[in-house]
XYZ file of C-alpha atoms in Angstrom:
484
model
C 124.479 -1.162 -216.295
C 121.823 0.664 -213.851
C 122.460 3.115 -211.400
C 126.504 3.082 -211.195
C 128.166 4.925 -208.200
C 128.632 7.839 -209.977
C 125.206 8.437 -210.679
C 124.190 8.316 -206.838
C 126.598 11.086 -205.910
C 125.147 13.969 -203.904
C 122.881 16.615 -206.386
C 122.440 20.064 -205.488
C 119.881 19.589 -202.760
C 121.486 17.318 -200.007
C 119.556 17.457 -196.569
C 121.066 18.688 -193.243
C 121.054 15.239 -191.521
C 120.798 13.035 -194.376
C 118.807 11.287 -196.519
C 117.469 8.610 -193.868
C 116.992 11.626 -191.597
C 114.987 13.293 -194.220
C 112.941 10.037 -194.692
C 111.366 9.887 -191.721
C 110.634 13.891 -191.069
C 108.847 13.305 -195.302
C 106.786 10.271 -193.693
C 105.635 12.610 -190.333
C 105.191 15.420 -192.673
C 103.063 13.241 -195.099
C 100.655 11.410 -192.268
C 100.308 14.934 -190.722
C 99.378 16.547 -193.881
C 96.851 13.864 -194.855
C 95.096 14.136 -191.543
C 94.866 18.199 -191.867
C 93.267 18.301 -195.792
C 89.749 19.556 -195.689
C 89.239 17.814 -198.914
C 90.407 16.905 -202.166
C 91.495 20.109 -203.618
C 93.134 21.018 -200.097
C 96.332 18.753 -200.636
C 99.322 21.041 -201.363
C 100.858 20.219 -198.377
C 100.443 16.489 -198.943
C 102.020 16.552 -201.949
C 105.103 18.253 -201.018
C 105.320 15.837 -198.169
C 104.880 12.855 -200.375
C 107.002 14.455 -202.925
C 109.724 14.411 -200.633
C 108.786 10.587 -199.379
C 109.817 9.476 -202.675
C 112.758 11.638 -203.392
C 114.439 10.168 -200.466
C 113.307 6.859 -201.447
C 115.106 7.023 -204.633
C 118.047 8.646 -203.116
C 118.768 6.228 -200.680
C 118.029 3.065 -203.982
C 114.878 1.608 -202.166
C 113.243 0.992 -205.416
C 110.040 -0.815 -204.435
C 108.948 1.624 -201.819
C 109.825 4.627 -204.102
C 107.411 3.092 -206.815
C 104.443 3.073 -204.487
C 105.750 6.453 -203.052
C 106.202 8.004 -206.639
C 102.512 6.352 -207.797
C 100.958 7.816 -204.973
C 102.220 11.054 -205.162
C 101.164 11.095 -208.903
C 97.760 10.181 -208.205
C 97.609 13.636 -206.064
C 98.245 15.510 -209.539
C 101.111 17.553 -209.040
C 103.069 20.086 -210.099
C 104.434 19.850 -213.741
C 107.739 19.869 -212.522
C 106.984 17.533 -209.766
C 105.685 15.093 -211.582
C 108.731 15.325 -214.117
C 111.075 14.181 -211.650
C 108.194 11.306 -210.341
C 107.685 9.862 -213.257
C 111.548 9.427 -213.716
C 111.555 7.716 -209.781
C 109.572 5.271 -211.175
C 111.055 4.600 -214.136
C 114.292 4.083 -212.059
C 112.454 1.794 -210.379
C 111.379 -0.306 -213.251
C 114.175 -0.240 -214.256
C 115.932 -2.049 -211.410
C 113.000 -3.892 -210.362
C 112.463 -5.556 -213.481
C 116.401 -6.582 -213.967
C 116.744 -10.009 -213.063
C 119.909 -10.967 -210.908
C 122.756 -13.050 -212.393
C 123.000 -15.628 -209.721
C 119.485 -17.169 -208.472
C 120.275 -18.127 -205.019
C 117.245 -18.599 -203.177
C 113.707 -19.447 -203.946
C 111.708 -17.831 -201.387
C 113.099 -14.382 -199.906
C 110.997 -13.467 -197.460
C 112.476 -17.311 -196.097
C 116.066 -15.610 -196.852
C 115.687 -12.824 -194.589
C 113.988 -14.314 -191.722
C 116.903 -16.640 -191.580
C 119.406 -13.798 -191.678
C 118.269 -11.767 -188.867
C 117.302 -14.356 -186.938
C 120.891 -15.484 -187.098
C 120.185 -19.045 -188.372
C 122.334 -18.314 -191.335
C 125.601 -16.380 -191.107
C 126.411 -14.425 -194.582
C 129.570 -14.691 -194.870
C 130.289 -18.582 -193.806
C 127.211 -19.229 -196.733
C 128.600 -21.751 -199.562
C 127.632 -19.876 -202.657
C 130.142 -21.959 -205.026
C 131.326 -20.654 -208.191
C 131.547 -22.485 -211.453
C 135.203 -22.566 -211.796
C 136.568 -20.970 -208.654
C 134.454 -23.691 -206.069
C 135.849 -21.696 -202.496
C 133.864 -18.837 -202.637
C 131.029 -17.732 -199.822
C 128.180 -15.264 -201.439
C 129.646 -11.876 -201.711
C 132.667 -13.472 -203.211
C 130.205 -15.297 -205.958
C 128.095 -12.521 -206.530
C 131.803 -10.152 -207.436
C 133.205 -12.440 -209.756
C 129.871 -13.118 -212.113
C 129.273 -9.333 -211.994
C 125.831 -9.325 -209.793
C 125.542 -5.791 -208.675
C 122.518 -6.290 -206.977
C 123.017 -9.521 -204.812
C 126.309 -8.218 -203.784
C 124.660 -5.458 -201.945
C 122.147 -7.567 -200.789
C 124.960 -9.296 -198.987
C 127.166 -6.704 -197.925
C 123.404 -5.053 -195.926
C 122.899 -8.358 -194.673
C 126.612 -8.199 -193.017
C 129.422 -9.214 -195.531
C 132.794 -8.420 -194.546
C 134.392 -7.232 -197.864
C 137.563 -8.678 -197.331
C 136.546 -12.137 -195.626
C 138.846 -15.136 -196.511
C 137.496 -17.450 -199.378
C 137.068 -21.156 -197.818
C 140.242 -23.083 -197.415
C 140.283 -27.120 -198.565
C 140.352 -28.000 -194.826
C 136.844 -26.086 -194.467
C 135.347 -27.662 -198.104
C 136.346 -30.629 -196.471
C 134.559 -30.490 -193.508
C 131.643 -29.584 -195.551
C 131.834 -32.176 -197.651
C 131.654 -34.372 -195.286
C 128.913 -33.530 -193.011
C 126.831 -33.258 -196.371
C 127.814 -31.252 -198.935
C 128.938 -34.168 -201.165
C 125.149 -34.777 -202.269
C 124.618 -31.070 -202.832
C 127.575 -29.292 -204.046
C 130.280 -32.433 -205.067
C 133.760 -32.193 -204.258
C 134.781 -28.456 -204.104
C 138.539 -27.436 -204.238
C 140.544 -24.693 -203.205
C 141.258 -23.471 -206.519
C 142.508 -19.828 -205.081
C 144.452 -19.689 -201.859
C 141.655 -18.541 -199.199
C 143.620 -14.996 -198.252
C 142.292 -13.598 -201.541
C 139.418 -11.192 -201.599
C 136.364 -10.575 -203.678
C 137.729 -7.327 -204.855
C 141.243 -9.104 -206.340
C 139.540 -11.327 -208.210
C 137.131 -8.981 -209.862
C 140.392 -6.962 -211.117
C 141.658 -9.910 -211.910
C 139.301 -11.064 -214.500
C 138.771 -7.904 -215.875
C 142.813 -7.626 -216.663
C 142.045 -10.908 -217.945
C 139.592 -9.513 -220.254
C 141.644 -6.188 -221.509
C 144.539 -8.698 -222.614
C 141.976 -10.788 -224.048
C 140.794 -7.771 -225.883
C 144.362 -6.045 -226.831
C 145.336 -9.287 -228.340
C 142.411 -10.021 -230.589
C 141.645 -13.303 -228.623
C 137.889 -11.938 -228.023
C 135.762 -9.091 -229.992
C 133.810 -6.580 -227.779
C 130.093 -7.091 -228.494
C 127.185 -6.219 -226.246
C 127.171 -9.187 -223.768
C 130.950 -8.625 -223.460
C 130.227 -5.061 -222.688
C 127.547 -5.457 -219.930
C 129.382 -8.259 -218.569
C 132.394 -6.215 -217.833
C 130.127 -3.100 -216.817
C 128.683 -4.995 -214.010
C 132.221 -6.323 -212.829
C 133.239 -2.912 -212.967
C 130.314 -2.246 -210.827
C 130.655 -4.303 -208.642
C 134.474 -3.726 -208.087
C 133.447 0.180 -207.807
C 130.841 -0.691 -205.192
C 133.536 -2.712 -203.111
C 136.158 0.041 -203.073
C 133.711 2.924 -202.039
C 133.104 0.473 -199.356
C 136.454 0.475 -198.260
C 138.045 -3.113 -199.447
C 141.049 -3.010 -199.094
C 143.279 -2.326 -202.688
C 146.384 -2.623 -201.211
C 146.179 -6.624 -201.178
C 147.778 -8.765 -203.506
C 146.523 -11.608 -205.327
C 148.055 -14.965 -204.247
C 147.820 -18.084 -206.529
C 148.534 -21.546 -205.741
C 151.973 -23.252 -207.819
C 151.052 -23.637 -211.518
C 150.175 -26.437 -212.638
C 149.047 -27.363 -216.194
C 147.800 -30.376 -215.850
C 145.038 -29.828 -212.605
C 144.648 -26.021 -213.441
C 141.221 -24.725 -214.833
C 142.534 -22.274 -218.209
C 141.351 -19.197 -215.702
C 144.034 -19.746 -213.465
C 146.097 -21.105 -216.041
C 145.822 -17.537 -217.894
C 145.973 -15.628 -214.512
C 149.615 -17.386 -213.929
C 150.790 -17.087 -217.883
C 150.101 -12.860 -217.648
C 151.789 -13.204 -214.231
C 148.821 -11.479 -212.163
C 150.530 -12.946 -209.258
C 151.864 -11.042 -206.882
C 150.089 -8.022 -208.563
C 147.585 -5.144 -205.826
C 144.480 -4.259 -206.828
C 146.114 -1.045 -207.732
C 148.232 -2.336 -210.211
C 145.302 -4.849 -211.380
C 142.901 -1.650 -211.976
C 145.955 0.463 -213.643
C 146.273 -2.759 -215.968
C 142.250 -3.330 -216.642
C 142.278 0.755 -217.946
C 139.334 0.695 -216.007
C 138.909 5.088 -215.376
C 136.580 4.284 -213.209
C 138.216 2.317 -211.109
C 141.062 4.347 -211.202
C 138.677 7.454 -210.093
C 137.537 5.291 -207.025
C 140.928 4.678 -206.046
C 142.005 7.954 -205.932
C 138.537 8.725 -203.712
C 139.690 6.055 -201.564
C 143.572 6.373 -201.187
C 143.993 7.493 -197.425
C 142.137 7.122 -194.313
C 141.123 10.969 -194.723
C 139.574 10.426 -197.810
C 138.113 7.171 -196.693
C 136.174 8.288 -193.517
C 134.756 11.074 -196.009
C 133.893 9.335 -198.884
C 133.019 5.665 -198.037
C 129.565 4.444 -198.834
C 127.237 3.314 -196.158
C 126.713 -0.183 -196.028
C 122.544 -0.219 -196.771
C 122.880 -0.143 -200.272
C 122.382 3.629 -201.044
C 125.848 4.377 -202.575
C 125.712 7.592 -200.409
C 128.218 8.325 -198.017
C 128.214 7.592 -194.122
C 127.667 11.203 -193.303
C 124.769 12.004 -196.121
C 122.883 8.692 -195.155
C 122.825 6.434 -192.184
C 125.383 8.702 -189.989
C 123.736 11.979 -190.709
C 121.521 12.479 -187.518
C 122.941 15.252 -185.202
C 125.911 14.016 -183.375
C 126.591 11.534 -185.813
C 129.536 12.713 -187.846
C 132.149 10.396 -186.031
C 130.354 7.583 -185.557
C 130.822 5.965 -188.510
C 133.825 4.640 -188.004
C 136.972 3.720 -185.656
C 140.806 3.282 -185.793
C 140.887 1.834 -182.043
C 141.318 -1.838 -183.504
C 145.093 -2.468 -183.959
C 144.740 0.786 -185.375
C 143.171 -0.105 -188.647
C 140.097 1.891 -189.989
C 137.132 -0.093 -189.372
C 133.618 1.343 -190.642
C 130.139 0.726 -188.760
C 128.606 -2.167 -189.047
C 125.380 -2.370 -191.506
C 122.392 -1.008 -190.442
C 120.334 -3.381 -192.280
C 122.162 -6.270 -190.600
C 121.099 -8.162 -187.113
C 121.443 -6.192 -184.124
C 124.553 -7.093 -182.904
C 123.035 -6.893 -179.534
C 121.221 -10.634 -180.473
C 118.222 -9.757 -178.645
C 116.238 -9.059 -181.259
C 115.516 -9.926 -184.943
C 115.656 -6.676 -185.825
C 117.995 -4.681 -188.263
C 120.885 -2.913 -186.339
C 119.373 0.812 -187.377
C 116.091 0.147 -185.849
C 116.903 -1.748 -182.518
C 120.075 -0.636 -180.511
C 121.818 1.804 -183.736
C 120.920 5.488 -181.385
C 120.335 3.609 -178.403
C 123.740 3.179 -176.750
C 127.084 5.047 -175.333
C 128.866 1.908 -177.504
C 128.520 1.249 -181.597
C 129.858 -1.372 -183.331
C 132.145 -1.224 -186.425
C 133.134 -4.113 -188.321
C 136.834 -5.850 -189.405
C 135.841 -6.716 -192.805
C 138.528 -8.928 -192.972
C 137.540 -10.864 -189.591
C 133.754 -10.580 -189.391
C 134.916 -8.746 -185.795
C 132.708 -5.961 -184.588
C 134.837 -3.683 -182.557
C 132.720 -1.567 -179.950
C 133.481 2.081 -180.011
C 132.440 4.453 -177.114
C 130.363 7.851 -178.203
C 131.911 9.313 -174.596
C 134.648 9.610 -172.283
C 132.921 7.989 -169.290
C 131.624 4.743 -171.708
C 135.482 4.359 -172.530
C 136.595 4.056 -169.545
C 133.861 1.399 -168.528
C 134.598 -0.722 -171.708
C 138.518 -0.259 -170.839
C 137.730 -1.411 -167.277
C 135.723 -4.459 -169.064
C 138.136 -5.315 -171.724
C 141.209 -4.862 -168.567
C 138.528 -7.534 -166.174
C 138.255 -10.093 -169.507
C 142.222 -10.168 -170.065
C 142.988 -11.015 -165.995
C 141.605 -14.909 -165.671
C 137.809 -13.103 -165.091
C 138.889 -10.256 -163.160
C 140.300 -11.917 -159.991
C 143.647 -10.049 -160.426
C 142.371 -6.646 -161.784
C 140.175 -6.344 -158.634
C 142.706 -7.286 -156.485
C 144.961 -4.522 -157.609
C 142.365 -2.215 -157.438
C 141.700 -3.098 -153.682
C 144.882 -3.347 -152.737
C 145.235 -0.505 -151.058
C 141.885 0.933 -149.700
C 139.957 -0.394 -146.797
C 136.565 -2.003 -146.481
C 134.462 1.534 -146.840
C 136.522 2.543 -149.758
C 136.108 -0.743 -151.633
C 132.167 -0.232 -151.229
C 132.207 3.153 -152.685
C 133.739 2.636 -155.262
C 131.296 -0.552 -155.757
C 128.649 2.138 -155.855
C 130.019 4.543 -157.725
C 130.967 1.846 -160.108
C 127.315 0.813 -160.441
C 126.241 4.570 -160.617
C 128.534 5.087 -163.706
C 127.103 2.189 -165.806
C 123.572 2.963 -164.959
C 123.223 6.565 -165.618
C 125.080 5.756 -169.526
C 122.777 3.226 -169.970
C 119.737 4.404 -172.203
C 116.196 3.242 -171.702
C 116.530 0.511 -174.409
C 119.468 -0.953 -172.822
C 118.353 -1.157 -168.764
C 114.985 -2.864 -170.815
C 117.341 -5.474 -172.344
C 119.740 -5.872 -169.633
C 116.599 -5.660 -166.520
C 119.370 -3.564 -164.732
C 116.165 -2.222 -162.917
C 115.392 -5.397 -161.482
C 118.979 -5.870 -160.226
C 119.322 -4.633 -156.006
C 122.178 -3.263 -155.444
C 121.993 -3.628 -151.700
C 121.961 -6.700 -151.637
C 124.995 -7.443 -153.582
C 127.017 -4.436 -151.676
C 125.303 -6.218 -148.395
C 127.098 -9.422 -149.919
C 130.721 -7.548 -149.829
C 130.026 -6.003 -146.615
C 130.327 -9.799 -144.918
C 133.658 -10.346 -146.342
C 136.977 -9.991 -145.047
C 138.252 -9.423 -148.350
C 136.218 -8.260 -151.714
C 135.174 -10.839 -153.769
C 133.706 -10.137 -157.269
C 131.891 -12.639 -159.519
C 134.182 -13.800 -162.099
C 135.019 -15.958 -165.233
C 136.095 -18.589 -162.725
C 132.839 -19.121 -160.438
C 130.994 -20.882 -163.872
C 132.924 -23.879 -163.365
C 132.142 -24.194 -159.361
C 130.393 -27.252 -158.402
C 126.672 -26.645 -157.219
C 127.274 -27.869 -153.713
C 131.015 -25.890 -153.359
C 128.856 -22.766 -154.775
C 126.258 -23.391 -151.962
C 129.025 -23.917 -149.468
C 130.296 -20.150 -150.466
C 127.506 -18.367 -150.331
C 126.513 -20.062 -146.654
C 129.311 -18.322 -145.618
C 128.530 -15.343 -147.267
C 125.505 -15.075 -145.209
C 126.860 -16.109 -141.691
């Protein structure tokens, strides 16, 4: 097992704003310190910078760039107690670096990623089938054979952590536009409302009865095998999966059942939460992540963030002044809903850029994520954004916003209608940031010309839903008469 979660809790020294925070000032202080030193000997500065490059490095698990950081600061001869805690970085490092991955997925990486945030593969609708349970996408493959490390490559990439596993209508679909050549005929050997999370508990209950009854001996492969599950099952509930959900089976059936699901239905795991599954694995760990993880309280405090670092929201990518409740939301159907990953695509879909470094500080409006639907549900950072988005969300729900504006015109005149168009316009500008009126060329827009527009009709008419499916000549016709 390397680095479990309870290694990567916070030590003595935790930074104001974060570790991500603290990154960056290192990285200025480091370039700025470099550029001052007179000479070789001059370099205590530099080394305290760099020192603190590749502490944050290793705090937030970015292995290959704490390497190079811990090499470099080495080669600057530090402290003896500096270099102490550098040479352990590295080995940390090697450690992890050198670990191979259980599941082999993809051949060229750099090919991987390009394709992820360029949103010409979607994580979680990836067909990542498993050797006896065929329905899974590649978070759910990467829980159940216990790979630590691909799972959190997926869940940076975008995951949802409680996403169905494919129905047979889906597989079926897949198999034929395709899949037939590549993967065979894949059944739905668990009913797709199970989660990645239930079957990890599941086969490690499976494993404890194995072990209480003699059926299988504990020997080293058996023991880092059910380490990593554990891992991996720890990592998904400091995420926030849900542990409440109960593991569904299809009717037994001796004869077409693989002896997994056979066992699963003979120790009646059916039926059974997450909960009880961990209380039946005697899994402590698990239990202890439970218990971190048993409220919405304790959830919004203690959930990891989703770029891999095991550190909580707050001590990681939500650490920046004004940041402490924006890592999260209970507006959707009231269910807690964390932030989306920061490592993921934009959700903006402007850009192939990861969320953190395109549109993450640059907005009144963040997106958290349904892990169970893939949905990202905006949340405003003020009161005037929220009452925009409201105004939005009230426009979408009205056939395009024919009948909201109506009501709202009802009863002013023509002058008040046209301040309020202005007003309107002045409230989305000003919240706009100067990332977003670049992406949306709001500064190209005139808004004379569309108030001059309104000012030649009898009544107000606004743009909606509606207009896209006008004819070219009727939509001529209409604005002709617009301009008489």
């Amino acid at each position: 097992m390397y680095f479990s979660a309870s290694t990567q809790t916070p030590t003595e020294y935790t930074p104001e704003h974060g570790w991500v925070i603290e990154l960056q000032d290192a990285k200025k202080a480091a370039k700025k310190a470099k550029a001052s030193a007179k000479d070789d000997d001059d370099n205590a500065l530099q080394i305290l910078a760099q020192f603190r490059v590749a502490r944050a490095y290793h705090k937030l698990r970015q292995y290959k760039a704490c390497k190079a950081a811990s090499s470099l600061c080495l080669a600057l001869k530090p402290h003896v107690e500096h270099k102490k805690l550098l040479m352990k970085f590295r080995s940390d490092a090697d450690a992890y670096l050198n670990k191979d991955p259980v599941l082999q997925f993809d051949n060229d990486l750099k090919k991987t990623h390009a394709d992820f945030m360029a949103g010409r593969r979607e994580v979680n609708g990836v067909l990542s089938p498993h050797s006896i349970i065929r329905n899974t996408n590649r978070l759910q493959a990467c829980a159940i054979m216990g790979d630590v490390q691909n799972l959190e490559i997926a869940i940076k990439y975008g995951a949802a952590l409680d996403f169905p596993f494919f129905s047979q209508k889906w597989l079926d679909q897949v198999y034929r536009s395709g899949g037939k050549e590549r993967f065979g005929y894949l059944k739905e050997v668990v009913p797709s409302d199970n989660t990645a999370l239930l079957l990890v508990c599941a086969l490690l209950c499976q494993t404890q009865v194995n072990l209480e009854t003699k059926l299988i001996v504990m020997n080293e492969d058996l023991r880092e095998t059910v380490e990593n599950l554990v891992e991996c099952a720890e990592v998904l509930i400091m995420l926030g999966a849900d542990v409440k959900r109960k593991l569904r089976l299809h009717p037994r059936n001796d004869d077409l059942d693989d002896l997994l699901i056979t066992n699963f239905h003979q120790r009646d795991f059916g039926g059974k939460s997450v909960i009880e599954l961990v209380e039946r694995s005697r899994q402590p760990r698990l239990a202890k992540a439970i218990r971190a993880m048993m409220t919405d309280d304790l959830k919004i405090a203690n959930a990891y963030c989703r770029c891999g670092s095991r550190l909580r929201w707050r001590d990681c990518h939500a650490g920046g002044p004004d940041e402490e409740d924006s890592h999260h939301t209970t507006s959707f159907k009231g269910k807690l809903c964390f932030r989306y990953s920061p490592m993921a695509r934009c959700p903006c879909d402007l850009t192939e850029k990861p969320y953190f470094d395109c549109c993450w500080n640059s907005g009144k409006r963040i997106h958290c994520f349904d892990d169970t639907t893939t949905y990202k549900e905006p949340k405003m950072r003020c009161e005037t954004g929220e009452k925009v988005l409201n105004m939005v969300n009230t426009m979408r729900s009205t056939k395009g916003g024919g009948v909201f504006w109506s009501k709202i015109f009802e009863h002013v005149g023509k002058g008040g209608w046209l301040e309020m168009v202005k007003i309107s316009w002045d409230a989305i500008y000003l919240h706009l940031t100067k990332e977003e009126r670049e992406k949306s060329l709001i500064d190209t827009y005139d808004r004379k010309v569309y108030i001059g527009v309104l000012e030649r009709l009898e009544t107000p008419r606004v743009w909606s839903g509606v207009h896209w499916n006008t004819g070219e000549s009727e939509l001529l016709e209409e604005v002709k008469h617009w301009n008489e």
